[in-house]
Coordinates of C-alpha atoms in Angstrom, one line a residue:
X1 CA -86.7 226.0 213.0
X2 CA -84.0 223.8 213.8
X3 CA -84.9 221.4 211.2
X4 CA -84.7 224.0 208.7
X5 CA -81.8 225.1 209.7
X6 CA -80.3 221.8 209.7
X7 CA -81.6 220.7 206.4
X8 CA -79.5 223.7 204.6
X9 CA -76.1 223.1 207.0
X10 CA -74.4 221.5 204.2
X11 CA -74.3 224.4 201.4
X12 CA -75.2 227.3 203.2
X13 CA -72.2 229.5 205.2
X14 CA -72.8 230.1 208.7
X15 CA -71.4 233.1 210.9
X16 CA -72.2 234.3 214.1
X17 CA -71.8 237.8 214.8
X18 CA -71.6 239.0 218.4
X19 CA -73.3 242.4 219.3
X20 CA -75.7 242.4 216.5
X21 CA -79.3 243.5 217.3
X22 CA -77.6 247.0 216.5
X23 CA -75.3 249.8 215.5
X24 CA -72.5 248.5 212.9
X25 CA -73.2 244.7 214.3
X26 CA -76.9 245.0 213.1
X27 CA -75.6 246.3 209.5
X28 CA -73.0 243.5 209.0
X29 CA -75.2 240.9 210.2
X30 CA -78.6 242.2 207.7
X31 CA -75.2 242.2 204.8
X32 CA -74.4 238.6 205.5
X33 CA -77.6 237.2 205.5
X34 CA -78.7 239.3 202.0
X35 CA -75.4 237.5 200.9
X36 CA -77.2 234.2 201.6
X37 CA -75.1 233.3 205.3
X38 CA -76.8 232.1 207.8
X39 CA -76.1 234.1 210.4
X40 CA -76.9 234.1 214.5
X41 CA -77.3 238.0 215.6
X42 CA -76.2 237.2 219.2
X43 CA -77.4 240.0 221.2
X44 CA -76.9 240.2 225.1
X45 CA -80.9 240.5 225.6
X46 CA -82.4 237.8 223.6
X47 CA -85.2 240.4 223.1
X48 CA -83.0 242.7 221.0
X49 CA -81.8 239.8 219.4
X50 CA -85.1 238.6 218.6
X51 CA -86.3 242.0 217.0
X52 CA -83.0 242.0 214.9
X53 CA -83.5 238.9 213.6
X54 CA -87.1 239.5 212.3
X55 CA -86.0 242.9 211.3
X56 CA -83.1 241.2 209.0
X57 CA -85.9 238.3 208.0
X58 CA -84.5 235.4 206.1
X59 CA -81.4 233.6 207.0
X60 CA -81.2 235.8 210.3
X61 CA -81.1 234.0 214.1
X62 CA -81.4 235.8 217.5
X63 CA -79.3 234.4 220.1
X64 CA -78.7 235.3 223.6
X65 CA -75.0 236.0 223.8
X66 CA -72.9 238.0 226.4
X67 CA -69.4 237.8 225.6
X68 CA -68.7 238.1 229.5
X69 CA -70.4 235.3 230.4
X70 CA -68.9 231.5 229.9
X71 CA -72.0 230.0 230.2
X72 CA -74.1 232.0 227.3
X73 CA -70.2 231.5 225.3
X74 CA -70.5 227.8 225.7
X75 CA -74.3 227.9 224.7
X76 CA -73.8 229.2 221.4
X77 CA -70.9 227.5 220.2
X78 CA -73.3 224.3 221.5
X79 CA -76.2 225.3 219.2
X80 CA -73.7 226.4 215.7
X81 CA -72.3 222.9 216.6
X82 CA -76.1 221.2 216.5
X83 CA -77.7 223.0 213.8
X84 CA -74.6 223.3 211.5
X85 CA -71.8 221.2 212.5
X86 CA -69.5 223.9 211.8
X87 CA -68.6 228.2 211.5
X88 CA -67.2 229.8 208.7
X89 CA -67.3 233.4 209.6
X90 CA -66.9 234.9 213.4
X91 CA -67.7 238.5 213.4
X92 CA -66.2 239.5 217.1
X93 CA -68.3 243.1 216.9
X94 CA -69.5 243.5 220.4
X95 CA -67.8 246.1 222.4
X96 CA -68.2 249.2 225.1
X97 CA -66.8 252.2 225.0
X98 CA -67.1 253.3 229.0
X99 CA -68.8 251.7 231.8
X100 CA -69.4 255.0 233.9
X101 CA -71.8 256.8 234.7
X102 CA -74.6 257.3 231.9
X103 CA -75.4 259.9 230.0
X104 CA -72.1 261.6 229.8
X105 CA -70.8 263.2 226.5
X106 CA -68.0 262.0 224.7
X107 CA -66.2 264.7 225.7
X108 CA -66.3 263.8 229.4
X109 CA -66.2 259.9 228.4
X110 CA -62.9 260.5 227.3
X111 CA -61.7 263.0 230.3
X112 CA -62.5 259.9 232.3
X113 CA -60.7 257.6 230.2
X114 CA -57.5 259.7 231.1
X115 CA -54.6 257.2 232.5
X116 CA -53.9 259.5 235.3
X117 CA -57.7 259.4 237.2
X118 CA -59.5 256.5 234.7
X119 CA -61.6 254.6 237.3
X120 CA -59.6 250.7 237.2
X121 CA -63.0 249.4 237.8
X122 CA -64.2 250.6 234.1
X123 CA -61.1 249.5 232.8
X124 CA -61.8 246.2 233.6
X125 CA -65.1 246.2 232.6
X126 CA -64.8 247.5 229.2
X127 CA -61.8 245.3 228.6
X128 CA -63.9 242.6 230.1
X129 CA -66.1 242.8 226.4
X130 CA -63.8 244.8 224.4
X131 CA -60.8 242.6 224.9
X132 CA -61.1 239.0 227.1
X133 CA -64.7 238.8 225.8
X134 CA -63.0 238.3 222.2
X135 CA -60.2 235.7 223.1
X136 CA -62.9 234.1 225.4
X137 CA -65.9 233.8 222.2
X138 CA -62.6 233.3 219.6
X139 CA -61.6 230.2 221.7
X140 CA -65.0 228.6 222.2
X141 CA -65.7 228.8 218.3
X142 CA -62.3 227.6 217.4
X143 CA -63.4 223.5 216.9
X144 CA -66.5 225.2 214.5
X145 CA -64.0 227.4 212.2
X146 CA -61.2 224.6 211.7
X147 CA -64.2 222.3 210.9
X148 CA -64.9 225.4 207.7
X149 CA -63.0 224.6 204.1
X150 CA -62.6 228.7 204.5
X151 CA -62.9 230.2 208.0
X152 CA -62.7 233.7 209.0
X153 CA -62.3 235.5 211.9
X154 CA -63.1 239.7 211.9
X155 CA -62.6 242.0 215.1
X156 CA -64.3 245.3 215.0
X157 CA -61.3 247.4 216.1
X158 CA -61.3 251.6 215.8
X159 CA -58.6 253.6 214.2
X160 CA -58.4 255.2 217.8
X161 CA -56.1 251.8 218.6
X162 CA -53.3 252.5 216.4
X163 CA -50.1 253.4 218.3
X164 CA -48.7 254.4 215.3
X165 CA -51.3 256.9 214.9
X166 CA -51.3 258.2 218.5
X167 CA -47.4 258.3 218.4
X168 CA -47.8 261.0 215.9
X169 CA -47.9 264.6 217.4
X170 CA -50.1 265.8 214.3
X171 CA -52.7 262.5 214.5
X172 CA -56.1 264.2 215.5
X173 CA -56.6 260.9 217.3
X174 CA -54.2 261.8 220.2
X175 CA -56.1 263.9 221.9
X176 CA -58.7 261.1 222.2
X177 CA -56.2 258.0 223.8
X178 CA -56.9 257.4 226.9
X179 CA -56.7 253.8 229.0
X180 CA -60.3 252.8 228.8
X181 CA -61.5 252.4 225.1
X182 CA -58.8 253.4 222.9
X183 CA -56.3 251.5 224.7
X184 CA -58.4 248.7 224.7
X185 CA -58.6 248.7 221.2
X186 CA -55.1 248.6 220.9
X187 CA -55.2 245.4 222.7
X188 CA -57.7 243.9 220.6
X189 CA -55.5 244.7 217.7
X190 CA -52.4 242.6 219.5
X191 CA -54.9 239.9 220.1
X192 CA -56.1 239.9 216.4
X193 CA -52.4 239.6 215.5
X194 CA -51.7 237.2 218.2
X195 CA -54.7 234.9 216.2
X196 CA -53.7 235.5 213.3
X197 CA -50.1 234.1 213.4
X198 CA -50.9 231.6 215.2
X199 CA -53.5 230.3 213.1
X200 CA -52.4 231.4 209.7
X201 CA -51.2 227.9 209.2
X202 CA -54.4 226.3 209.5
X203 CA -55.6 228.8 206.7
X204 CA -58.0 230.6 209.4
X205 CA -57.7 234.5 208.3
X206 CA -57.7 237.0 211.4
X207 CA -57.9 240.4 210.0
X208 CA -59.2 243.9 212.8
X209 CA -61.3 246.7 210.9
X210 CA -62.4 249.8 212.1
X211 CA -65.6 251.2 211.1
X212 CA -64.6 254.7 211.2
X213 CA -66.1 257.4 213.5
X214 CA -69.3 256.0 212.9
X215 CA -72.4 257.4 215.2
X216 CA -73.7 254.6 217.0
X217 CA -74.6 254.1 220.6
X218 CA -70.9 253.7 221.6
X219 CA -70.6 257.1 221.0
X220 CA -74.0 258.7 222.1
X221 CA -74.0 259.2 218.2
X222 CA -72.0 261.8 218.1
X223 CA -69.9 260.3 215.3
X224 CA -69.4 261.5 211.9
X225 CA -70.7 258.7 209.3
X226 CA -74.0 257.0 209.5
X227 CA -73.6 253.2 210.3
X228 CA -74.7 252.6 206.9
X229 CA -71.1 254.2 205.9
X230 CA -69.2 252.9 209.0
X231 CA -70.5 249.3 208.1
X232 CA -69.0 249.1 204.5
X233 CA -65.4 248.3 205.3
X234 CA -66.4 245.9 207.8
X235 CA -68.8 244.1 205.6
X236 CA -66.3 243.7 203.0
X237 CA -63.9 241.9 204.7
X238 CA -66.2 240.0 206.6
X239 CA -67.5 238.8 203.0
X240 CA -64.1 238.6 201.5
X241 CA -63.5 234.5 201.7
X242 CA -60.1 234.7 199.4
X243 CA -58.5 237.8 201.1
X244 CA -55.5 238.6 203.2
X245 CA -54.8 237.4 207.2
X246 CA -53.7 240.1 209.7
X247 CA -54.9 243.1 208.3
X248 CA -55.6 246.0 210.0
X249 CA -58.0 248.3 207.8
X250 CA -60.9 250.9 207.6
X251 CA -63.0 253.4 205.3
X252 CA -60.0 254.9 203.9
X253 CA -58.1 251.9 203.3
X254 CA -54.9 249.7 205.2
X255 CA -54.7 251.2 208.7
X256 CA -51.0 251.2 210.7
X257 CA -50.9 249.2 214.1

């Protein structure tokens, strides 16, 4: 396999997208590699991964990829860097919405998530994937993307980070803010602008996206849109090679931060 991946590294893009063997990071990945990228669908269990890939089929590679841990970080930058030599697209999808106990509704998940009783230990753990994970996998790729003629870097934020949104008494969001997720999000969002400016002079775009209240397994699938429809926006920026840096957008268009 590495041979034929290596044989097609000059003319074919390459993007790695983090979180992929399902929900919204299964549906970007399958649209990248119909678009002819070839794209790693790092998955925390190679397993999963594995099962993605081969659901995807051509142009689709599972690799084991835990955004927590350095040593699986360091591993795939490692292998992009043998089989391609370089990254044109990072998709930073991978995320957690609680860390609690299991099985609780979304309801509950965000009684929890409350700043006044929120548990610190699931803070840190979701920010440990939702936030650090991102600057820790956006770092590592770094050399691969400045080595790309048109690099992109996406971060799969949620509407539910905009403090412009939550500042607003009417914003149906409000309700929902709490210190675990949401507020996480609105991290990721100062770290996408943070990458962005900094790297807008090297012609790397950093743009966030939110996939809408999509029903995936963040969510217990309580959400609204299929991940078909929550997938759309994020698949067209991440295919968009000419577009904008530090955008902040989702289904309905150019989001506030």
């Amino acid at each position: 396999m590495e041979n034929q991946i290596g044989s097609s590294a000059n003319n074919q893009l390459v993007a790695l997208v983090t979180g992929a063997n399902q929900g919204v990071g299964f549906q970007i990945a399958k649209a990248l590699a119909a678009n002819g990228y070839s794209v790693y669908v790092g998955s925390r269990n190679l397993k999963n991964g594995e099962k993605a890939a081969a659901e995807i089929g051509t142009n689709a590679y599972a690799i084991q990829l835990d955004v927590t841990q350095p040593s699986t970080i360091r591993a795939t930058a490692n292998r992009i860097e043998k089989e391609h030599g370089r990254l044109d697209l990072l998709v930073n999808n991978a995320g957690i919405s609680h860390a609690g106990k299991p099985g609780r509704t979304l309801e509950e998940i965000t009684e929890d998530g409350r700043a006044s009783t929120a548990s610190l230990d699931e803070v840190r753990t979701v920010w440990e994937t939702n936030v650090f994970g991102v600057i820790a996998v956006t770092q590592a790729m770094l050399p691969l993307l400045r080595k790309s003629s048109a690099a992109r870097i996406v971060n799969v934020s949620s509407g539910l980070g905009s403090l412009t949104w939550i500042a607003d008494p009417a914003c149906w969001a409000r309700e929902h803010f709490g210190v675990v997720y949401a507020a996480s999000k609105t991290a990721l969002n100062a770290v996408t602008m943070a990458f962005a400016i900094e790297l807008e002079k090297e012609n790397i775009k950093v743009n966030a996206v939110s996939p809408g209240f999509t029903a995936t397994a963040l969510n217990n699938f309580q959400g609204t849109d299929s991940v078909e429809v929550g997938s759309r926006e994020p698949v067209r920026v991440a295919l968009e090679t000419d577009g904008p840096t530090a955008t902040f957008t989702g289904p309905e268009g150019s989001l506030p931060w």
